[in-house]
Amino acid sequence: MSSLIARYDELIAAGELRADTDQRQTVDVLGRLQEKLEAAPPRGSVLWRLVGRKPEAPRGIYMWGGVGRGKSMLMDLFYDNLDIARKHRAHFHEFMLDIHARLRTERDTQKGDPIAAVSKQLAEEVRVLAFDEMVVNNSADAMIMSRLFTALIDAGVTIVTTSNRPPDDLYKDGLNREHFLPFIALMKARMRILPLNGPTDYRLERLSGSDTWLVPNGEQATQELSAAFFRLTDYPPEDRANVPSIELKVEGGRTLHVPRALKGVAVFSFKRLCGEARGAADYLAIARRFHTVIMVGIPVLSPENRNEAARFVTLIDALYEYRVKLLAAADAEPAALYPHGDGRFEFDRTVSRLMEMQSNDYLALGHGSETE
């Protein structure tokens, strides 16, 4: 694989990125980390056995900054160009769902401390853990993370993560936050903290000037939303048949099929999200995982569609809470979507939120709850 520094320079030369002091500093640090990780002998190799001990793990990296500043893009460059076998990348919320599942399994065995056991498992599986959008929303995660990540770093796992917030603002004003403070101290002591707050908001720039609520549904609206997807993800339109899908983990062990999902952008139909039996857990999983949702086929709703209208209200509440950007095609403007029926009064709040979600102020917000 090539050097991520060389790849970054190619993107600058091609005009796809602009010169940015914060990005350049971060790329240089990530490049040195790539070199250190690749220089270590693979576990079990002849050289590894000759050394006779596990090599010291390189220091991890915590990248933080505002929306659209290139955090996920740099993570892509680092991870895709890192030529080692034991690496794993995940959205932070999905990682924590996996951790909770592993902890439940360990508790069932009743053989001791489950966090210590899970930490040992992970340290055997990976040398590098890469996360997008580290965020702490509840005291249970806060308590687990402090012990889990301390054990992982002590075991030689290198962690690279992104966040919209500096470490000191994680879980700010959260319940029992004093128990989380040692984890913040650990990150500041044993990871490089790198700000990414350059002058260009690439995501807002790509949304700027675009209609985010298209009326009516139809070929033209579909084409505009398709173009927005390729613009936001840098995916070549000529390869549209190969856009990846994913199975999104939902709390409770279920999965939700996402027909198009790439770089934090997901595409759904109204029928898939609101026409089927879904609840808040599904919508929260979407809101936590994706910074942008593209939704097609929103109809005008009638009293016979009260269940669909209620689900739509729950969906918009979740997207709004996590500051998810919504691009949609509908048969009417928000105020005319549900003219009458059960829950019509409550639907007024959804109309208000849909209008706010089209504003530049909302589009400039970072992804994630403001009430961690």
CSV table of C-alpha atoms in Angstrom, one decimal:
chain,number,residue,atom,x,y,z
A,1,MET,CA,0.0,0.0,0.0
A,2,SER,CA,1.1,3.6,-0.5
A,3,SER,CA,1.9,6.2,2.1
A,4,LEU,CA,-1.1,8.2,3.3
A,5,ILE,CA,1.0,11.3,3.0
A,6,ALA,CA,1.6,10.7,-0.7
A,7,ARG,CA,-2.1,10.1,-1.2
A,8,TYR,CA,-3.0,13.3,0.7
A,9,ASP,CA,-0.6,15.3,-1.5
A,10,GLU,CA,-2.2,13.9,-4.6
A,11,LEU,CA,-5.6,15.1,-3.4
A,12,ILE,CA,-4.2,18.6,-2.8
A,13,ALA,CA,-2.6,18.6,-6.2
A,14,ALA,CA,-5.8,17.5,-7.9
A,15,GLY,CA,-7.7,20.3,-6.2
A,16,GLU,CA,-10.0,17.9,-4.3
A,17,LEU,CA,-8.7,19.4,-1.0
A,18,ARG,CA,-7.3,22.8,-0.1
A,19,ALA,CA,-4.2,23.5,1.8
A,20,ASP,CA,-5.0,23.4,5.5
A,21,THR,CA,-2.5,23.8,8.3
A,22,ASP,CA,-4.4,21.6,10.8
A,23,GLN,CA,-4.9,18.8,8.2
A,24,ARG,CA,-1.2,18.9,7.2
A,25,GLN,CA,-0.1,18.6,10.8
A,26,THR,CA,-2.5,15.7,11.3
A,27,VAL,CA,-1.4,13.9,8.1
A,28,ASP,CA,2.2,14.1,9.1
A,29,VAL,CA,1.5,12.6,12.5
A,30,LEU,CA,-0.7,9.9,11.0
A,31,GLY,CA,2.0,9.2,8.4
A,32,ARG,CA,4.6,8.6,11.1
A,33,LEU,CA,2.1,6.3,13.0
A,34,GLN,CA,1.6,4.3,9.8
A,35,GLU,CA,5.4,3.9,9.4
A,36,LYS,CA,5.8,2.7,13.1
A,37,LEU,CA,3.0,0.2,12.9
A,38,GLU,CA,4.2,-1.3,9.6
A,39,ALA,CA,7.8,-1.5,10.8
A,40,ALA,CA,6.9,-3.8,13.7
A,41,PRO,CA,7.3,-7.5,12.8
A,42,PRO,CA,4.0,-9.4,12.4
A,43,ARG,CA,3.0,-11.5,15.4
A,44,GLY,CA,4.3,-15.1,15.0
A,45,SER,CA,6.9,-14.2,12.4
A,46,VAL,CA,10.5,-15.3,12.6
A,47,LEU,CA,11.6,-11.7,13.5
A,48,TRP,CA,8.8,-11.4,16.0
A,49,ARG,CA,10.1,-14.6,17.7
A,50,LEU,CA,13.7,-13.4,17.6
A,51,VAL,CA,12.8,-10.2,19.4
A,52,GLY,CA,11.3,-12.3,22.2
A,53,ARG,CA,8.8,-9.8,23.4
A,54,LYS,CA,5.8,-7.8,22.2
A,55,PRO,CA,6.9,-4.5,20.6
A,56,GLU,CA,5.8,-1.4,22.4
A,57,ALA,CA,2.6,0.0,20.8
A,58,PRO,CA,2.9,3.4,19.1
A,59,ARG,CA,0.9,6.2,20.7
A,60,GLY,CA,-2.7,6.6,19.5
A,61,ILE,CA,-4.3,9.7,18.0
A,62,TYR,CA,-7.5,11.6,18.9
A,63,MET,CA,-8.6,13.9,16.1
A,64,TRP,CA,-11.3,16.5,17.0
A,65,GLY,CA,-12.9,19.4,15.2
A,66,GLY,CA,-16.0,20.9,13.7
A,67,VAL,CA,-18.2,19.3,11.1
A,68,GLY,CA,-16.8,18.9,7.6
A,69,ARG,CA,-13.2,19.6,8.5
A,70,GLY,CA,-11.9,16.3,7.1
A,71,LYS,CA,-11.7,14.0,10.2
A,72,SER,CA,-13.3,11.0,8.6
A,73,MET,CA,-11.5,11.6,5.3
A,74,LEU,CA,-8.1,11.5,7.1
A,75,MET,CA,-9.3,8.4,9.0
A,76,ASP,CA,-10.1,6.8,5.6
A,77,LEU,CA,-6.6,7.6,4.2
A,78,PHE,CA,-4.9,6.3,7.3
A,79,TYR,CA,-6.9,3.0,7.6
A,80,ASP,CA,-7.0,2.2,3.8
A,81,ASN,CA,-3.3,2.7,3.5
A,82,LEU,CA,-2.2,0.9,6.7
A,83,ASP,CA,-0.6,-2.3,5.6
A,84,ILE,CA,-1.1,-4.5,8.7
A,85,ALA,CA,-3.3,-7.5,9.3
A,86,ARG,CA,-4.9,-6.9,12.7
A,87,LYS,CA,-6.7,-3.7,12.3
A,88,HIS,CA,-10.4,-2.9,12.8
A,89,ARG,CA,-12.5,0.2,12.0
A,90,ALA,CA,-16.0,0.9,13.2
A,91,HIS,CA,-18.4,3.7,13.9
A,92,PHE,CA,-18.1,4.3,17.7
A,93,HIS,CA,-21.7,3.5,18.4
A,94,GLU,CA,-21.5,0.2,16.6
A,95,PHE,CA,-18.3,-0.6,18.6
A,96,MET,CA,-20.1,0.0,21.9
A,97,LEU,CA,-23.0,-2.2,20.9
A,98,ASP,CA,-20.5,-5.0,20.2
A,99,ILE,CA,-18.8,-4.3,23.6
A,100,HIS,CA,-22.1,-4.6,25.4
A,101,ALA,CA,-22.9,-7.9,23.6
A,102,ARG,CA,-19.5,-9.3,24.6
A,103,LEU,CA,-20.0,-8.1,28.2
A,104,ARG,CA,-23.3,-9.9,28.4
A,105,THR,CA,-21.7,-13.1,27.2
A,106,GLU,CA,-18.9,-12.8,29.7
A,107,ARG,CA,-21.4,-12.1,32.6
A,108,ASP,CA,-23.3,-15.3,31.7
A,109,THR,CA,-20.1,-17.3,32.3
A,110,GLN,CA,-19.7,-15.8,35.8
A,111,LYS,CA,-16.0,-16.4,35.6
A,112,GLY,CA,-14.8,-13.0,36.9
A,113,ASP,CA,-14.4,-9.4,35.7
A,114,PRO,CA,-16.1,-9.2,32.3
A,115,ILE,CA,-14.4,-5.9,31.2
A,116,ALA,CA,-11.0,-7.5,31.8
A,117,ALA,CA,-12.0,-10.5,29.8
A,118,VAL,CA,-13.4,-8.5,26.9
A,119,SER,CA,-10.3,-6.2,26.9
A,120,LYS,CA,-8.1,-9.3,26.6
A,121,GLN,CA,-10.2,-10.7,23.7
A,122,LEU,CA,-9.9,-7.4,21.8
A,123,ALA,CA,-6.1,-7.1,22.4
A,124,GLU,CA,-5.7,-10.6,20.9
A,125,GLU,CA,-7.8,-9.7,17.8
A,126,VAL,CA,-6.3,-6.3,16.8
A,127,ARG,CA,-3.3,-4.0,17.0
A,128,VAL,CA,-5.2,-1.0,15.8
A,129,LEU,CA,-8.7,0.2,16.6
A,130,ALA,CA,-10.0,3.0,14.5
A,131,PHE,CA,-13.3,4.8,15.4
A,132,ASP,CA,-15.4,7.5,13.9
A,133,GLU,CA,-17.3,10.0,16.1
A,134,MET,CA,-16.4,9.1,19.7
A,135,VAL,CA,-19.2,10.3,21.8
A,136,VAL,CA,-20.5,9.5,25.3
A,137,ASN,CA,-24.2,9.7,25.8
A,138,ASN,CA,-24.9,7.7,29.0
A,139,SER,CA,-23.3,6.8,32.3
A,140,ALA,CA,-23.1,3.1,31.5
A,141,ASP,CA,-20.9,3.7,28.5
A,142,ALA,CA,-18.8,6.2,30.5
A,143,MET,CA,-18.1,3.7,33.2
A,144,ILE,CA,-17.2,1.0,30.7
A,145,MET,CA,-15.0,3.1,28.5
A,146,SER,CA,-12.7,4.3,31.2
A,147,ARG,CA,-11.7,0.8,32.3
A,148,LEU,CA,-11.9,-0.8,28.8
A,149,PHE,CA,-9.7,1.7,27.0
A,150,THR,CA,-7.2,1.8,29.9
A,151,ALA,CA,-6.8,-2.0,29.6
A,152,LEU,CA,-6.6,-1.9,25.8
A,153,ILE,CA,-3.9,0.7,25.8
A,154,ASP,CA,-2.0,-1.1,28.6
A,155,ALA,CA,-2.2,-4.3,26.4
A,156,GLY,CA,-0.6,-2.5,23.5
A,157,VAL,CA,-3.6,-1.6,21.3
A,158,THR,CA,-3.2,1.6,19.3
A,159,ILE,CA,-6.4,3.6,19.2
A,160,VAL,CA,-7.1,6.2,16.5
A,161,THR,CA,-10.4,8.1,16.8
A,162,THR,CA,-12.3,11.2,15.7
A,163,SER,CA,-14.8,13.3,17.6
A,164,ASN,CA,-16.6,16.6,17.2
A,165,ARG,CA,-15.4,17.6,20.7
A,166,PRO,CA,-12.1,18.0,22.5
A,167,PRO,CA,-11.5,15.4,25.2
A,168,ASP,CA,-12.3,17.7,28.1
A,169,ASP,CA,-15.9,18.2,26.6
A,170,LEU,CA,-16.7,14.5,26.4
A,171,TYR,CA,-19.7,13.5,28.6
A,172,LYS,CA,-19.9,17.1,29.7
A,173,ASP,CA,-22.3,17.6,32.6
A,174,GLY,CA,-23.1,13.9,32.5
A,175,LEU,CA,-24.3,11.8,35.4
A,176,ASN,CA,-21.4,10.7,37.7
A,177,ARG,CA,-18.9,12.3,35.3
A,178,GLU,CA,-16.2,12.2,37.9
A,179,HIS,CA,-15.9,8.5,37.2
A,180,PHE,CA,-15.1,9.3,33.6
A,181,LEU,CA,-12.4,11.9,34.2
A,182,PRO,CA,-9.6,9.3,34.6
A,183,PHE,CA,-10.4,8.2,31.0
A,184,ILE,CA,-10.0,11.8,29.7
A,185,ALA,CA,-6.7,12.1,31.6
A,186,LEU,CA,-5.6,8.8,30.1
A,187,MET,CA,-6.3,10.0,26.5
A,188,LYS,CA,-4.5,13.3,27.1
A,189,ALA,CA,-1.5,11.5,28.6
A,190,ARG,CA,-1.2,8.6,26.1
A,191,MET,CA,-2.7,9.8,22.8
A,192,ARG,CA,-1.8,12.7,20.5
A,193,ILE,CA,-4.7,15.2,20.7
A,194,LEU,CA,-4.9,16.9,17.3
A,195,PRO,CA,-7.4,19.7,16.4
A,196,LEU,CA,-8.9,19.9,13.0
A,197,ASN,CA,-10.6,23.3,12.7
A,198,GLY,CA,-9.5,24.6,9.4
A,199,PRO,CA,-11.3,27.2,7.4
A,200,THR,CA,-13.1,24.9,5.0
A,201,ASP,CA,-16.3,23.1,5.9
A,202,TYR,CA,-16.4,20.6,3.1
A,203,ARG,CA,-19.7,19.1,4.0
A,204,LEU,CA,-21.5,22.4,4.3
A,205,GLU,CA,-19.9,23.5,1.1
A,206,ARG,CA,-21.2,20.5,-0.7
A,207,LEU,CA,-24.7,21.0,0.7
A,208,SER,CA,-24.7,24.8,0.2
A,209,GLY,CA,-27.0,25.9,-2.6
A,210,SER,CA,-28.7,22.5,-2.8
A,211,ASP,CA,-32.4,22.1,-2.0
A,212,THR,CA,-32.7,19.7,0.9
A,213,TRP,CA,-36.5,19.3,0.6
A,214,LEU,CA,-37.6,18.5,-2.9
A,215,VAL,CA,-41.2,18.5,-4.1
A,216,PRO,CA,-42.7,16.5,-5.7
A,217,ASN,CA,-41.4,12.9,-5.7
A,218,GLY,CA,-40.3,11.9,-9.1
A,219,GLU,CA,-37.4,11.4,-11.5
A,220,GLN,CA,-36.0,14.9,-11.2
A,221,ALA,CA,-36.0,14.8,-7.4
A,222,THR,CA,-34.4,11.3,-7.4
A,223,GLN,CA,-31.7,12.5,-9.8
A,224,GLU,CA,-30.9,15.5,-7.6
A,225,LEU,CA,-30.7,13.4,-4.4
A,226,SER,CA,-28.5,10.8,-6.2
A,227,ALA,CA,-26.2,13.6,-7.3
A,228,ALA,CA,-26.0,14.9,-3.7
A,229,PHE,CA,-25.1,11.4,-2.5
A,230,PHE,CA,-22.2,11.1,-4.9
A,231,ARG,CA,-21.1,14.6,-4.1
A,232,LEU,CA,-21.1,14.0,-0.3
A,233,THR,CA,-19.3,10.6,-0.5
A,234,ASP,CA,-16.9,11.3,-3.3
A,235,TYR,CA,-18.1,8.1,-4.9
A,236,PRO,CA,-17.9,7.9,-8.7
A,237,PRO,CA,-21.4,8.1,-10.2
A,238,GLU,CA,-20.4,5.7,-13.0
A,239,ASP,CA,-20.0,3.0,-10.4
A,240,ARG,CA,-23.4,3.5,-8.9
A,241,ALA,CA,-24.3,-0.2,-9.2
A,242,ASN,CA,-21.7,-1.0,-6.6
A,243,VAL,CA,-22.6,1.4,-3.9
A,244,PRO,CA,-22.3,-0.7,-0.7
A,245,SER,CA,-25.1,-1.5,1.6
A,246,ILE,CA,-24.8,-2.5,5.3
A,247,GLU,CA,-26.7,-4.3,8.1
A,248,LEU,CA,-26.9,-1.7,10.9
A,249,LYS,CA,-26.9,-3.1,14.4
A,250,VAL,CA,-29.9,-2.0,16.5
A,251,GLU,CA,-30.0,-2.3,20.3
A,252,GLY,CA,-31.6,-5.6,21.2
A,253,GLY,CA,-29.6,-7.7,18.8
A,254,ARG,CA,-31.6,-6.8,15.6
A,255,THR,CA,-30.2,-5.4,12.4
A,256,LEU,CA,-31.6,-2.9,9.9
A,257,HIS,CA,-30.8,-3.1,6.2
A,258,VAL,CA,-29.4,0.1,4.8
A,259,PRO,CA,-29.6,-0.2,1.0
A,260,ARG,CA,-27.0,2.5,0.4
A,261,ALA,CA,-24.5,3.5,3.0
A,262,LEU,CA,-21.1,5.2,2.6
A,263,LYS,CA,-19.0,7.7,4.6
A,264,GLY,CA,-21.7,8.5,7.0
A,265,VAL,CA,-24.4,9.0,4.4
A,266,ALA,CA,-27.4,6.6,4.2
A,267,VAL,CA,-30.2,6.3,1.7
A,268,PHE,CA,-33.7,5.0,2.6
A,269,SER,CA,-37.2,5.0,1.3
A,270,PHE,CA,-40.1,6.3,3.4
A,271,LYS,CA,-41.7,2.9,3.0
A,272,ARG,CA,-38.7,1.1,4.5
A,273,LEU,CA,-38.4,3.5,7.4
A,274,CYS,CA,-42.0,4.4,8.3
A,275,GLY,CA,-44.1,1.9,6.4
A,276,GLU,CA,-42.8,-1.1,8.4
A,277,ALA,CA,-43.1,-1.8,12.1
A,278,ARG,CA,-40.2,0.2,13.6
A,279,GLY,CA,-39.5,2.0,16.8
A,280,ALA,CA,-37.3,4.5,18.5
A,281,ALA,CA,-34.4,2.0,18.8
A,282,ASP,CA,-34.2,1.7,14.9
A,283,TYR,CA,-34.3,5.5,14.4
A,284,LEU,CA,-31.7,6.2,17.2
A,285,ALA,CA,-29.3,3.6,15.6
A,286,ILE,CA,-29.6,5.5,12.3
A,287,ALA,CA,-29.2,8.9,13.9
A,288,ARG,CA,-26.1,7.8,15.8
A,289,ARG,CA,-24.5,6.1,12.8
A,290,PHE,CA,-25.1,8.6,10.0
A,291,HIS,CA,-24.4,12.3,9.7
A,292,THR,CA,-26.7,12.6,6.7
A,293,VAL,CA,-29.8,10.7,5.7
A,294,ILE,CA,-31.3,10.8,2.2
A,295,MET,CA,-35.0,9.8,2.1
A,296,VAL,CA,-37.2,9.4,-0.9
A,297,GLY,CA,-40.9,8.7,-1.5
A,298,ILE,CA,-42.4,10.7,1.4
A,299,PRO,CA,-46.2,10.8,0.7
A,300,VAL,CA,-49.0,13.1,1.8
A,301,LEU,CA,-50.4,11.3,4.9
A,302,SER,CA,-54.0,10.7,5.8
A,303,PRO,CA,-55.9,9.5,8.9
A,304,GLU,CA,-55.4,6.0,7.5
A,305,ASN,CA,-51.7,6.5,7.7
A,306,ARG,CA,-51.6,7.5,11.4
A,307,ASN,CA,-49.1,4.8,12.2
A,308,GLU,CA,-46.8,5.9,9.5
A,309,ALA,CA,-47.2,9.5,10.6
A,310,ALA,CA,-46.3,8.6,14.2
A,311,ARG,CA,-43.2,6.7,13.1
A,312,PHE,CA,-42.2,9.7,10.9
A,313,VAL,CA,-42.5,11.9,14.0
A,314,THR,CA,-40.3,9.6,16.0
A,315,LEU,CA,-37.7,9.4,13.1
A,316,ILE,CA,-37.5,13.2,12.8
A,317,ASP,CA,-37.1,13.6,16.6
A,318,ALA,CA,-34.1,11.2,16.5
A,319,LEU,CA,-32.5,12.8,13.5
A,320,TYR,CA,-33.0,16.3,15.0
A,321,GLU,CA,-31.6,15.3,18.4
A,322,TYR,CA,-28.4,14.0,16.8
A,323,ARG,CA,-28.2,16.9,14.3
A,324,VAL,CA,-28.4,14.6,11.3
A,325,LYS,CA,-28.7,16.3,8.0
A,326,LEU,CA,-31.9,15.3,6.1
A,327,LEU,CA,-32.2,15.5,2.3
A,328,ALA,CA,-35.7,14.4,1.1
A,329,ALA,CA,-38.1,14.0,-1.7
A,330,ALA,CA,-41.8,14.4,-0.8
A,331,ASP,CA,-45.2,15.0,-2.3
A,332,ALA,CA,-45.7,18.2,-0.3
A,333,GLU,CA,-44.0,20.8,1.8
A,334,PRO,CA,-43.7,19.9,5.5
A,335,ALA,CA,-46.7,21.9,6.6
A,336,ALA,CA,-48.9,20.0,4.1
A,337,LEU,CA,-47.6,16.5,4.8
A,338,TYR,CA,-50.2,15.4,7.3
A,339,PRO,CA,-53.2,17.8,7.0
A,340,HIS,CA,-55.5,16.0,9.5
A,341,GLY,CA,-55.7,12.8,11.6
A,342,ASP,CA,-54.6,11.3,15.0
A,343,GLY,CA,-51.5,13.1,16.2
A,344,ARG,CA,-51.9,16.1,13.9
A,345,PHE,CA,-51.3,18.5,16.8
A,346,GLU,CA,-48.0,16.7,17.7
A,347,PHE,CA,-47.1,16.7,14.0
A,348,ASP,CA,-46.7,20.5,14.2
A,349,ARG,CA,-43.5,20.1,16.1
A,350,THR,CA,-42.2,17.8,13.3
A,351,VAL,CA,-43.1,20.5,10.7
A,352,SER,CA,-41.2,23.1,12.7
A,353,ARG,CA,-38.1,20.8,13.0
A,354,LEU,CA,-38.2,20.0,9.3
A,355,MET,CA,-38.2,23.7,8.5
A,356,GLU,CA,-35.3,24.3,10.8
A,357,MET,CA,-33.3,21.4,9.4
A,358,GLN,CA,-33.3,23.1,6.0
A,359,SER,CA,-31.5,26.2,7.4
A,360,ASN,CA,-27.8,26.9,7.0
A,361,ASP,CA,-27.4,27.3,10.8
A,362,TYR,CA,-28.6,23.7,11.2
A,363,LEU,CA,-26.6,22.4,8.3
A,364,ALA,CA,-23.5,23.9,9.9
A,365,LEU,CA,-24.0,22.0,13.2
A,366,GLY,CA,-21.8,19.0,14.1
A,367,HIS,CA,-23.3,15.5,14.1
A,368,GLY,CA,-24.2,14.3,17.6
A,369,SER,CA,-26.3,15.1,20.6
A,370,GLU,CA,-25.6,18.5,22.2
A,371,THR,CA,-26.6,17.0,25.5
A,372,GLU,CA,-24.0,14.4,26.1
